[in-house]
Amino acid sequence: MKIRELFDEKKLVYSFEIFPPKPVYPIDTVFSTIEELSILKPDYISVTYGAGGGIINNRTAEISSLIKNKYNIEALAHLTCISSNEEQMQYILKDLESKGVSNVLALRGDIIDNGETLGEFKNSQDIIGYAKRNSNLGIVAACYPEGHIESKDKSIDIDILKLKEEAGADYFISQLFFDNNYFYNLLNKAEQKGIKSPIQAGIMPVINKKQIERIVSLCGATLPSKFIKIINKYEHNKEALRDAGIAYAQEQIVDLISSEVRGIHLYSMNNPYIAKIITKGIGSIINSINEIPLSTSISGN
Ligand code: FAD
């Protein structure tokens, strides 16, 4: 099933994101994470694609297939194109389809340090259009509430979003953000631009200081003073910081759902504990607006 259809069936789509284990670890180290996440009955689980890409040992496809075929949960396989050629992209798209995966998150990917690319795919619209022409997959794309880190003129980002929709993107998942106003701003601009595809809000519960420093350097997300206060106050107390990070993410989600956003994508970082606590905290809120309950196991006390 194309995930886009879920946005037509439900008022709110709720999903998780996981990443494949590094090649030095056996692939089954992620299996227990999937098992635990599946109990929470998300609408789908997305699986990231290694930076720089690579078709050999494509664990993204294998893990996505397991999510779909063993747990009967829709899977969204991420795919980056910047370091690949058409033959490689064609191989991956066909491989996903043959494994029963129906959705792909079509990304350009980060340009690696030496700036080298194969040159066949220059931006996300190239791979979105290519996947549209060469597969029957549902196609998803990324969006950036605070603008993409490379964009010198953030105002053109909304034009790029429109180009992604025109190239064939069914819906969008946002980069993480810690101030909901950036997301609301993006929704307003998208509406003004005539973008009709749903935009799902990406939320990352922050549980340690190193993680947050890395994220900020990678994607440039703004840290609101309320958030910085929490980090500074609890940085030396692991449990307190984790709990404060979860509470902050829950507050963001409650505000987003109350503002009628179309979906929440939780960057669950292979941490089922965090996903469980957050989902339990917001389960009754999600169930109050969706006719199909999220999961009986989490909506109770
Ligand atoms: P693009 O849409 O191509 O945008 C990249 C830059 O080029 C932007 O500055 C944009 O403004 C500019 N641009 C795009 N099109 C044009 C145009 N036509 N004319 C002029 N300028 C243009 N990375 C991974 O390696 N693996 C993952 O699994 C992964 N998952 C992600 C999931 C989500 C939800 C998000 C938000 C990001 C993810 N990323 C992942 C990171 C992503 O690969 C990077 O943010 C990358 O730098 C941009 O990818 P994109 O598809 O948004 O690129």
Short mmCIF file of C-alpha atoms and ligand atoms in Angstrom, two decimals:
data_model
loop_
_atom_site.label_atom_id
_atom_site.label_comp_id
_atom_site.label_asym_id
_atom_site.label_seq_id
_atom_site.Cartn_x
_atom_site.Cartn_y
_atom_site.Cartn_z
CA MET A 1 0.00 0.00 0.00
CA LYS A 2 1.21 3.49 -0.75
CA ILE A 3 1.54 5.37 2.53
CA ARG A 4 -0.03 8.44 0.92
CA GLU A 5 -3.38 6.59 1.07
CA LEU A 6 -3.14 6.52 4.88
CA PHE A 7 -3.26 10.32 4.92
CA ASP A 8 -6.63 10.11 3.16
CA GLU A 9 -7.95 7.45 5.55
CA LYS A 10 -6.76 8.88 8.86
CA LYS A 11 -6.70 12.32 10.40
CA LEU A 12 -3.24 11.71 11.80
CA VAL A 13 -0.47 9.42 10.56
CA TYR A 14 2.04 8.29 13.19
CA SER A 15 5.35 6.66 12.31
CA PHE A 16 8.82 5.76 13.55
CA GLU A 17 12.25 5.91 11.98
CA ILE A 18 15.04 3.41 12.52
CA PHE A 19 18.51 2.95 11.07
CA PRO A 20 20.25 -0.27 9.98
CA PRO A 21 23.09 -1.50 12.20
CA LYS A 22 26.60 -0.62 10.98
CA PRO A 23 28.05 -3.29 8.64
CA VAL A 24 30.38 -4.55 11.41
CA TYR A 25 27.35 -5.68 13.41
CA PRO A 26 25.03 -8.50 12.41
CA ILE A 27 21.79 -7.32 10.86
CA ASP A 28 19.74 -9.13 13.50
CA THR A 29 20.87 -6.62 16.16
CA VAL A 30 18.00 -4.41 14.94
CA PHE A 31 15.37 -7.16 15.00
CA SER A 32 14.39 -6.76 18.66
CA THR A 33 13.94 -2.99 18.08
CA ILE A 34 11.51 -3.70 15.25
CA GLU A 35 9.70 -6.29 17.35
CA GLU A 36 9.21 -3.80 20.19
CA LEU A 37 8.21 -0.94 17.87
CA SER A 38 5.71 -3.17 16.08
CA ILE A 39 3.78 -3.66 19.33
CA LEU A 40 3.07 0.09 19.31
CA LYS A 41 1.30 -0.35 15.97
CA PRO A 42 2.67 2.68 14.11
CA ASP A 43 1.20 3.41 10.69
CA TYR A 44 4.61 2.75 9.18
CA ILE A 45 8.29 2.47 10.01
CA SER A 46 10.95 4.13 7.88
CA VAL A 47 14.50 2.80 7.50
CA THR A 48 17.38 5.15 6.78
CA TYR A 49 19.94 4.70 4.02
CA GLY A 50 23.67 4.91 4.81
CA ALA A 51 25.35 8.25 4.14
CA GLY A 52 26.88 8.21 0.70
CA GLY A 53 24.71 5.26 -0.25
CA GLY A 54 25.84 1.91 -1.59
CA ILE A 55 23.97 -0.90 -3.26
CA ILE A 56 26.06 -3.71 -1.88
CA ASN A 57 24.82 -5.01 1.42
CA ASN A 58 21.72 -2.86 1.19
CA ARG A 59 20.36 -3.47 4.64
CA THR A 60 17.71 -0.81 4.19
CA ALA A 61 15.87 -2.99 1.69
CA GLU A 62 16.23 -6.12 3.79
CA ILE A 63 15.03 -4.46 6.99
CA SER A 64 12.16 -2.71 5.18
CA SER A 65 11.09 -6.05 3.76
CA LEU A 66 11.09 -7.62 7.23
CA ILE A 67 8.92 -4.79 8.60
CA LYS A 68 6.46 -5.25 5.78
CA ASN A 69 6.37 -9.01 5.43
CA LYS A 70 6.88 -10.24 8.99
CA TYR A 71 5.11 -7.52 10.96
CA ASN A 72 2.60 -6.43 8.34
CA ILE A 73 3.49 -2.78 8.92
CA GLU A 74 4.05 -0.49 5.96
CA ALA A 75 7.75 0.22 5.42
CA LEU A 76 9.35 3.30 3.94
CA ALA A 77 12.85 2.70 2.58
CA HIS A 78 15.06 5.80 2.44
CA LEU A 79 17.25 6.15 -0.64
CA THR A 80 19.91 8.70 -1.53
CA CYS A 81 21.02 9.26 -5.13
CA ILE A 82 23.97 11.65 -5.12
CA SER A 83 26.68 8.96 -5.20
CA SER A 84 24.90 6.56 -7.54
CA ASN A 85 24.19 6.13 -11.21
CA GLU A 86 20.95 5.18 -12.96
CA GLU A 87 21.80 1.49 -13.12
CA GLN A 88 22.31 1.37 -9.36
CA MET A 89 19.12 3.31 -8.63
CA GLN A 90 17.16 1.06 -10.97
CA TYR A 91 18.56 -1.99 -9.18
CA ILE A 92 17.52 -0.69 -5.76
CA LEU A 93 14.02 0.34 -6.86
CA LYS A 94 13.41 -3.06 -8.43
CA ASP A 95 14.90 -4.81 -5.40
CA LEU A 96 12.50 -2.93 -3.09
CA GLU A 97 9.52 -3.84 -5.24
CA SER A 98 10.55 -7.47 -5.47
CA LYS A 99 10.82 -7.57 -1.67
CA GLY A 100 7.25 -6.28 -1.31
CA VAL A 101 8.24 -2.77 -0.14
CA SER A 102 5.85 -0.18 -1.57
CA ASN A 103 7.33 3.18 -0.55
CA VAL A 104 10.60 5.03 -0.97
CA LEU A 105 11.86 8.29 0.57
CA ALA A 106 13.71 9.77 -2.40
CA LEU A 107 16.60 11.98 -1.31
CA ARG A 108 19.58 13.66 -2.84
CA GLY A 109 21.72 12.84 0.23
CA ASP A 110 24.52 14.87 1.73
CA ILE A 111 27.41 15.76 -0.52
CA ILE A 112 30.46 14.11 0.97
CA ASP A 113 33.50 16.13 2.00
CA ASN A 114 35.42 15.96 -1.28
CA GLY A 115 32.28 17.11 -3.10
CA GLU A 116 32.49 14.21 -5.57
CA THR A 117 29.28 13.00 -7.18
CA LEU A 118 28.66 10.66 -10.06
CA GLY A 119 26.79 13.48 -11.70
CA GLU A 120 23.77 11.52 -12.95
CA PHE A 121 21.48 12.68 -10.14
CA LYS A 122 22.04 16.25 -8.97
CA ASN A 123 19.12 16.89 -6.66
CA SER A 124 16.10 15.23 -5.09
CA GLN A 125 13.81 16.01 -8.03
CA ASP A 126 16.05 13.88 -10.26
CA ILE A 127 15.54 10.77 -8.13
CA ILE A 128 11.88 11.56 -7.38
CA GLY A 129 11.18 11.83 -11.12
CA TYR A 130 13.29 8.77 -11.89
CA ALA A 131 11.49 6.65 -9.28
CA LYS A 132 8.14 7.91 -10.57
CA ARG A 133 8.99 6.91 -14.14
CA ASN A 134 10.67 3.62 -13.32
CA SER A 135 8.71 2.09 -10.43
CA ASN A 136 5.27 1.78 -8.93
CA LEU A 137 6.48 2.83 -5.51
CA GLY A 138 4.86 5.53 -3.40
CA ILE A 139 7.34 8.41 -3.38
CA VAL A 140 8.06 10.53 -0.34
CA ALA A 141 10.42 13.52 -0.07
CA ALA A 142 12.12 15.57 2.65
CA CYS A 143 11.34 19.13 3.67
CA TYR A 144 13.04 21.62 5.96
CA PRO A 145 11.08 23.88 8.35
CA GLU A 146 14.19 26.02 8.94
CA GLY A 147 15.45 25.75 5.37
CA HIS A 148 18.09 23.31 4.15
CA ILE A 149 21.51 23.93 5.69
CA GLU A 150 23.08 24.58 2.25
CA SER A 151 20.44 27.08 1.16
CA LYS A 152 21.85 30.59 1.11
CA ASP A 153 18.43 32.04 0.36
CA LYS A 154 15.93 30.15 2.53
CA SER A 155 13.02 31.66 0.63
CA ILE A 156 13.74 29.43 -2.39
CA ASP A 157 13.21 26.29 -0.31
CA ILE A 158 9.48 26.53 -0.79
CA ASP A 159 10.00 26.68 -4.57
CA ILE A 160 12.10 23.53 -4.29
CA LEU A 161 9.31 21.87 -2.31
CA LYS A 162 6.88 22.66 -5.10
CA LEU A 163 9.33 21.19 -7.63
CA LYS A 164 9.51 18.01 -5.53
CA GLU A 165 5.72 17.73 -5.54
CA GLU A 166 5.60 18.33 -9.30
CA ALA A 167 8.29 15.69 -9.83
CA GLY A 168 6.06 13.12 -8.12
CA ALA A 169 6.40 13.28 -4.32
CA ASP A 170 3.21 11.98 -2.64
CA TYR A 171 3.88 13.59 0.72
CA PHE A 172 6.73 15.07 2.78
CA ILE A 173 8.51 14.32 6.04
CA SER A 174 10.14 17.25 7.77
CA GLN A 175 13.61 17.62 9.17
CA LEU A 176 13.54 17.69 12.98
CA PHE A 177 12.86 20.99 14.71
CA PHE A 178 12.55 22.09 18.33
CA ASP A 179 10.37 25.14 17.83
CA ASN A 180 6.97 24.32 16.34
CA ASN A 181 6.62 27.81 14.91
CA TYR A 182 9.09 26.91 12.16
CA PHE A 183 6.85 24.03 11.16
CA TYR A 184 3.67 26.13 11.20
CA ASN A 185 5.47 28.70 9.08
CA LEU A 186 6.37 26.02 6.55
CA LEU A 187 2.75 24.82 6.43
CA ASN A 188 1.56 28.37 5.74
CA LYS A 189 4.11 28.93 3.00
CA ALA A 190 3.28 25.55 1.43
CA GLU A 191 -0.40 26.44 1.38
CA GLN A 192 0.31 29.81 -0.23
CA LYS A 193 2.44 28.06 -2.84
CA GLY A 194 -0.41 25.68 -3.69
CA ILE A 195 1.35 22.58 -2.34
CA LYS A 196 -1.35 19.99 -1.65
CA SER A 197 0.70 17.00 -0.44
CA PRO A 198 0.55 16.31 3.31
CA ILE A 199 3.57 17.36 5.39
CA GLN A 200 4.45 15.15 8.33
CA ALA A 201 6.29 16.71 11.28
CA GLY A 202 9.61 15.08 12.21
CA ILE A 203 10.22 15.04 15.96
CA MET A 204 13.37 13.87 17.68
CA PRO A 205 13.38 13.32 21.44
CA VAL A 206 16.82 14.42 22.58
CA ILE A 207 18.33 12.24 25.25
CA ASN A 208 21.95 13.29 25.53
CA LYS A 209 24.08 16.38 24.99
CA LYS A 210 26.46 14.84 22.45
CA GLN A 211 23.51 13.82 20.31
CA ILE A 212 22.14 17.35 20.28
CA GLU A 213 25.50 18.91 19.40
CA ARG A 214 25.87 16.50 16.48
CA ILE A 215 22.36 17.19 15.22
CA VAL A 216 22.76 20.92 15.35
CA SER A 217 26.03 20.77 13.43
CA LEU A 218 24.45 18.50 10.78
CA CYS A 219 21.12 20.17 10.18
CA GLY A 220 21.38 23.58 11.84
CA ALA A 221 18.18 23.27 13.91
CA THR A 222 17.58 26.24 16.19
CA LEU A 223 17.53 25.46 19.90
CA PRO A 224 14.93 27.54 21.77
CA SER A 225 16.07 29.01 25.11
CA LYS A 226 13.62 26.76 26.96
CA PHE A 227 15.34 23.76 25.40
CA ILE A 228 18.88 25.02 26.11
CA LYS A 229 17.87 25.51 29.75
CA ILE A 230 16.92 21.85 29.99
CA ILE A 231 20.16 20.65 28.42
CA ASN A 232 22.29 22.83 30.67
CA LYS A 233 20.39 21.91 33.80
CA TYR A 234 20.45 18.11 33.35
CA GLU A 235 23.49 17.46 31.17
CA HIS A 236 25.27 15.56 33.95
CA ASN A 237 22.27 13.47 34.95
CA LYS A 238 21.58 10.93 32.22
CA GLU A 239 18.15 9.86 33.42
CA ALA A 240 16.92 13.36 34.16
CA LEU A 241 18.05 14.59 30.73
CA ARG A 242 16.38 11.63 29.02
CA ASP A 243 13.12 12.25 30.86
CA ALA A 244 13.24 15.99 30.22
CA GLY A 245 13.97 15.31 26.51
CA ILE A 246 10.97 12.99 26.32
CA ALA A 247 8.73 15.52 28.08
CA TYR A 248 9.86 18.25 25.68
CA ALA A 249 9.13 16.09 22.62
CA GLN A 250 5.71 15.13 24.03
CA GLU A 251 4.84 18.77 24.56
CA GLN A 252 5.82 19.54 20.96
CA ILE A 253 3.69 16.63 19.70
CA VAL A 254 0.62 17.58 21.74
CA ASP A 255 0.82 21.12 20.39
CA LEU A 256 1.24 19.85 16.80
CA ILE A 257 -1.68 17.43 17.03
CA SER A 258 -3.87 20.09 18.63
CA SER A 259 -2.99 22.32 15.67
CA GLU A 260 -4.25 19.60 13.33
CA VAL A 261 -1.03 18.60 11.63
CA ARG A 262 -1.41 15.63 9.27
CA GLY A 263 1.24 13.39 10.82
CA ILE A 264 4.01 12.85 13.36
CA HIS A 265 7.21 11.05 12.38
CA LEU A 266 9.21 10.11 15.45
CA TYR A 267 12.95 9.86 14.96
CA SER A 268 13.04 6.96 17.37
CA MET A 269 16.78 6.28 16.91
CA ASN A 270 16.50 2.52 17.46
CA ASN A 271 15.40 3.20 21.02
CA PRO A 272 12.09 1.42 21.64
CA TYR A 273 12.04 2.62 25.25
CA ILE A 274 11.75 6.24 24.11
CA ALA A 275 9.17 5.37 21.45
CA LYS A 276 7.14 3.43 24.02
CA ILE A 277 7.09 6.20 26.63
CA ILE A 278 6.24 8.88 24.06
CA THR A 279 3.56 6.76 22.41
CA LYS A 280 2.00 5.90 25.74
CA GLY A 281 1.99 9.57 26.68
CA ILE A 282 0.18 10.65 23.51
CA GLY A 283 -1.74 7.46 22.67
CA SER A 284 -5.09 8.68 23.98
CA ILE A 285 -4.64 11.99 22.13
CA ILE A 286 -4.01 10.23 18.83
CA ASN A 287 -6.86 7.81 19.45
CA SER A 288 -9.22 10.68 20.25
CA ILE A 289 -8.89 11.99 16.70
CA ASN A 290 -8.41 8.80 14.68
CA GLU A 291 -11.27 6.37 14.34
CA ILE A 292 -8.87 3.44 14.15
CA PRO A 293 -7.13 3.17 17.56
CA LEU A 294 -3.34 3.22 17.56
CA SER A 295 -2.90 0.25 19.84
CA THR A 296 -4.94 -1.04 22.74
CA SER A 297 -1.72 -1.91 24.55
CA ILE A 298 -0.62 1.70 24.86
CA SER A 299 -3.79 3.67 25.31
CA GLY A 300 -4.61 2.26 28.74
CA ASN A 301 -3.01 3.23 32.05
P1 FAD B 1 17.40 18.38 -2.23
O1 FAD B 1 15.92 18.51 -2.24
O2 FAD B 1 18.04 18.10 -3.55
O3 FAD B 1 17.99 19.70 -1.61
C1 FAD B 1 19.38 19.85 -1.33
C2 FAD B 1 19.82 21.30 -1.53
O4 FAD B 1 19.78 21.63 -2.92
C3 FAD B 1 18.91 22.30 -0.84
O5 FAD B 1 19.72 23.37 -0.37
C4 FAD B 1 17.98 22.77 -1.94
O6 FAD B 1 17.49 24.07 -1.70
C5 FAD B 1 18.88 22.70 -3.16
N1 FAD B 1 18.13 22.36 -4.37
C6 FAD B 1 17.36 21.25 -4.59
N2 FAD B 1 16.82 21.29 -5.80
C7 FAD B 1 17.25 22.41 -6.40
C8 FAD B 1 17.01 23.02 -7.66
N3 FAD B 1 16.22 22.43 -8.57
N4 FAD B 1 17.61 24.20 -7.94
C9 FAD B 1 18.40 24.81 -7.02
N5 FAD B 1 18.66 24.29 -5.80
C10 FAD B 1 18.10 23.12 -5.49
N6 FAD B 1 20.41 11.33 4.52
C11 FAD B 1 20.95 10.09 4.32
O7 FAD B 1 22.11 9.99 3.91
N7 FAD B 1 20.22 8.96 4.59
C12 FAD B 1 18.93 9.00 5.03
O8 FAD B 1 18.31 7.96 5.26
C13 FAD B 1 18.33 10.30 5.24
N8 FAD B 1 17.05 10.40 5.66
C14 FAD B 1 16.48 11.65 5.79
C15 FAD B 1 15.14 11.75 6.19
C16 FAD B 1 14.53 12.99 6.33
C17 FAD B 1 13.07 13.07 6.75
C18 FAD B 1 15.29 14.19 6.09
C19 FAD B 1 14.64 15.54 6.29
C20 FAD B 1 16.62 14.10 5.72
C21 FAD B 1 17.23 12.84 5.54
N9 FAD B 1 18.56 12.71 5.13
C22 FAD B 1 19.12 11.46 4.96
C23 FAD B 1 19.38 13.90 4.92
C24 FAD B 1 19.34 14.39 3.45
O9 FAD B 1 19.98 13.42 2.65
C25 FAD B 1 20.08 15.74 3.39
O10 FAD B 1 19.36 16.73 4.06
C26 FAD B 1 20.51 16.19 1.99
O11 FAD B 1 21.52 17.18 2.13
C27 FAD B 1 19.39 16.79 1.17
O12 FAD B 1 18.54 15.85 0.65
P2 FAD B 1 17.21 16.33 -0.14
O13 FAD B 1 16.62 15.14 -0.77
O14 FAD B 1 16.34 17.16 0.73
O15 FAD B 1 17.91 17.26 -1.24
#
